[in-house]
Tab-separated table of N, CA and C in Angstrom:
chain	number	residue	atom	x	y	z
A	152	MET	N	0.846	-1.178	0.000
A	152	MET	CA	0.000	0.000	0.000
A	152	MET	C	0.895	1.246	0.000
A	153	THR	N	0.470	2.258	-0.722
A	153	THR	CA	1.268	3.478	-0.800
A	153	THR	C	1.123	4.297	0.473
A	154	GLN	N	2.067	5.182	0.675
A	154	GLN	CA	2.001	6.083	1.823
A	154	GLN	C	0.894	7.102	1.571
A	155	LEU	N	-0.138	7.086	2.383
A	155	LEU	CA	-1.261	7.996	2.206
A	155	LEU	C	-1.083	9.172	3.160
A	156	ASN	N	-0.628	10.288	2.612
A	156	ASN	CA	-0.489	11.471	3.443
A	156	ASN	C	-1.635	12.436	3.127
A	157	ARG	N	-1.631	13.562	3.759
A	157	ARG	CA	-2.733	14.523	3.614
A	157	ARG	C	-2.883	14.998	2.175
A	158	ARG	N	-1.770	15.313	1.531
A	158	ARG	CA	-1.814	15.828	0.161
A	158	ARG	C	-2.364	14.794	-0.815
A	159	ARG	N	-1.926	13.557	-0.685
A	159	ARG	CA	-2.436	12.511	-1.581
A	159	ARG	C	-3.906	12.212	-1.305
A	160	PHE	N	-4.296	12.250	-0.045
A	160	PHE	CA	-5.690	12.024	0.287
A	160	PHE	C	-6.576	13.100	-0.344
A	161	LEU	N	-6.168	14.361	-0.225
A	161	LEU	CA	-6.959	15.452	-0.808
A	161	LEU	C	-6.997	15.353	-2.328
A	162	ALA	N	-5.870	15.014	-2.960
A	162	ALA	CA	-5.848	14.868	-4.418
A	162	ALA	C	-6.761	13.738	-4.864
A	163	THR	N	-6.764	12.640	-4.145
A	163	THR	CA	-7.639	11.512	-4.480
A	163	THR	C	-9.104	11.887	-4.288
A	164	ALA	N	-9.412	12.607	-3.229
A	164	ALA	CA	-10.791	13.015	-2.974
A	164	ALA	C	-11.289	13.965	-4.058
A	165	VAL	N	-10.444	14.908	-4.470
A	165	VAL	CA	-10.835	15.838	-5.529
A	165	VAL	C	-11.039	15.095	-6.848
A	166	ALA	N	-10.166	14.148	-7.150
A	166	ALA	CA	-10.305	13.373	-8.380
A	166	ALA	C	-11.599	12.555	-8.369
A	167	ALA	N	-11.916	11.950	-7.242
A	167	ALA	CA	-13.150	11.150	-7.145
A	167	ALA	C	-14.381	12.037	-7.270
A	168	THR	N	-14.348	13.217	-6.681
A	168	THR	CA	-15.476	14.147	-6.782
A	168	THR	C	-15.665	14.613	-8.221
A	169	THR	N	-14.568	14.871	-8.901
A	169	THR	CA	-14.639	15.302	-10.300
A	169	THR	C	-15.236	14.213	-11.173
A	170	VAL	N	-14.817	12.990	-10.970
A	170	VAL	CA	-15.332	11.874	-11.765
A	170	VAL	C	-16.825	11.687	-11.537
A	171	ARG	N	-17.263	11.865	-10.302
A	171	ARG	CA	-18.687	11.692	-10.006
A	171	ARG	C	-19.534	12.839	-10.529
A	172	SER	N	-18.983	14.048	-10.592
A	172	SER	CA	-19.780	15.200	-11.014
A	172	SER	C	-19.727	15.437	-12.516
A	173	LEU	N	-18.817	14.806	-13.219
A	173	LEU	CA	-18.667	15.057	-14.648
A	173	LEU	C	-19.850	14.570	-15.491
A	174	PRO	N	-20.420	13.378	-15.285
A	174	PRO	CA	-21.532	12.940	-16.128
A	174	PRO	C	-22.754	13.875	-16.120
A	175	PRO	N	-23.208	14.404	-14.967
A	175	PRO	CA	-24.342	15.334	-15.021
A	175	PRO	C	-24.014	16.619	-15.784
A	176	VAL	N	-22.792	17.094	-15.657
A	176	VAL	CA	-22.391	18.297	-16.393
A	176	VAL	C	-22.365	18.013	-17.881
A	177	ALA	N	-21.844	16.859	-18.261
A	177	ALA	CA	-21.784	16.493	-19.675
A	177	ALA	C	-23.194	16.322	-20.247
A	178	ALA	N	-24.115	15.774	-19.465
A	178	ALA	CA	-25.484	15.596	-19.938
A	178	ALA	C	-26.171	16.948	-20.141
A	179	ALA	N	-25.873	17.900	-19.287
A	179	ALA	CA	-26.471	19.226	-19.417
A	179	ALA	C	-25.937	19.966	-20.635
A	180	LEU	N	-24.737	19.660	-21.043
A	180	LEU	CA	-24.123	20.343	-22.180
A	180	LEU	C	-24.379	19.655	-23.520
A	181	LYS	N	-25.162	18.588	-23.531
A	181	LYS	CA	-25.407	17.842	-24.765
A	181	LYS	C	-26.207	18.629	-25.794
A	182	THR	N	-26.870	19.676	-25.383
A	182	THR	CA	-27.691	20.431	-26.323
A	182	THR	C	-26.834	21.173	-27.338
A	183	GLN	N	-25.591	21.483	-26.990
A	183	GLN	CA	-24.695	22.182	-27.895
A	183	GLN	C	-23.598	21.229	-28.353
A	184	PRO	N	-23.186	21.363	-29.614
A	184	PRO	CA	-22.073	20.512	-30.043
A	184	PRO	C	-20.804	20.913	-29.297
A	185	ALA	N	-20.111	19.940	-28.755
A	185	ALA	CA	-18.924	20.223	-27.963
A	185	ALA	C	-17.840	19.206	-28.293
A	186	ARG	N	-16.607	19.606	-28.031
A	186	ARG	CA	-15.470	18.707	-28.199
A	186	ARG	C	-14.920	18.364	-26.836
A	187	ARG	N	-14.396	17.173	-26.725
A	187	ARG	CA	-13.732	16.766	-25.487
A	187	ARG	C	-12.238	16.806	-25.730
A	188	VAL	N	-11.521	17.471	-24.842
A	188	VAL	CA	-10.070	17.601	-24.953
A	188	VAL	C	-9.444	16.888	-23.766
A	189	LEU	N	-8.579	15.937	-24.059
A	189	LEU	CA	-7.892	15.192	-23.023
A	189	LEU	C	-6.462	15.711	-22.916
A	190	THR	N	-6.077	16.150	-21.719
A	190	THR	CA	-4.749	16.689	-21.480
A	190	THR	C	-4.076	15.865	-20.388
A	191	LEU	N	-2.829	15.514	-20.621
A	191	LEU	CA	-2.057	14.803	-19.604
A	191	LEU	C	-1.136	15.793	-18.907
A	192	VAL	N	-1.179	15.804	-17.592
A	192	VAL	CA	-0.333	16.703	-16.813
A	192	VAL	C	0.362	15.887	-15.727
A	193	TYR	N	1.502	16.399	-15.268
A	193	TYR	CA	2.216	15.758	-14.169
A	193	TYR	C	1.741	16.379	-12.863
A	194	ASP	N	1.185	15.559	-12.010
A	194	ASP	CA	0.679	16.010	-10.718
A	194	ASP	C	1.741	15.733	-9.659
A	195	LYS	N	2.333	16.805	-9.130
A	195	LYS	CA	3.403	16.638	-8.144
A	195	LYS	C	2.899	15.987	-6.860
A	196	SER	N	1.660	16.280	-6.483
A	196	SER	CA	1.141	15.719	-5.235
A	196	SER	C	0.957	14.203	-5.333
A	197	LEU	N	0.594	13.714	-6.526
A	197	LEU	CA	0.456	12.273	-6.720
A	197	LEU	C	1.780	11.631	-7.102
A	198	GLY	N	2.655	12.423	-7.698
A	198	GLY	CA	3.917	11.886	-8.179
A	198	GLY	C	3.738	11.059	-9.432
A	199	ALA	N	2.707	11.397	-10.229
A	199	ALA	CA	2.418	10.622	-11.440
A	199	ALA	C	1.665	11.506	-12.429
A	200	MET	N	1.502	10.974	-13.626
A	200	MET	CA	0.738	11.678	-14.648
A	200	MET	C	-0.753	11.554	-14.327
A	201	ARG	N	-1.505	12.581	-14.719
A	201	ARG	CA	-2.940	12.596	-14.478
A	201	ARG	C	-3.624	13.094	-15.743
A	202	ALA	N	-4.754	12.529	-16.076
A	202	ALA	CA	-5.509	12.936	-17.257
A	202	ALA	C	-6.593	13.924	-16.845
A	203	ILE	N	-6.686	15.020	-17.617
A	203	ILE	CA	-7.732	16.017	-17.398
A	203	ILE	C	-8.603	16.051	-18.645
A	204	ASP	N	-9.861	15.751	-18.476
A	204	ASP	CA	-10.813	15.720	-19.585
A	204	ASP	C	-11.660	16.980	-19.516
A	205	ARG	N	-11.592	17.818	-20.569
A	205	ARG	CA	-12.358	19.058	-20.582
A	205	ARG	C	-13.323	19.043	-21.750
A	206	ILE	N	-14.438	19.752	-21.584
A	206	ILE	CA	-15.406	19.918	-22.650
A	206	ILE	C	-15.271	21.338	-23.190
A	207	VAL	N	-15.007	21.452	-24.497
A	207	VAL	CA	-14.778	22.747	-25.130
A	207	VAL	C	-15.901	22.985	-26.131
A	208	HIS	N	-16.478	24.166	-26.105
A	208	HIS	CA	-17.568	24.490	-27.028
A	208	HIS	C	-17.028	25.077	-28.296
């Protein structure tokens, strides 16, 4: 098991909240044509790469 410190716990909680809230937001935006942009960034708090999925109008 990895070392779970405060920073990693908060990063994991924010990521889980984002994943849970994204489908309702995406459903609300379906009325307009939109593009999804996937960006990979290095997250220092996780010590790994992280994917950010954005909806662009």
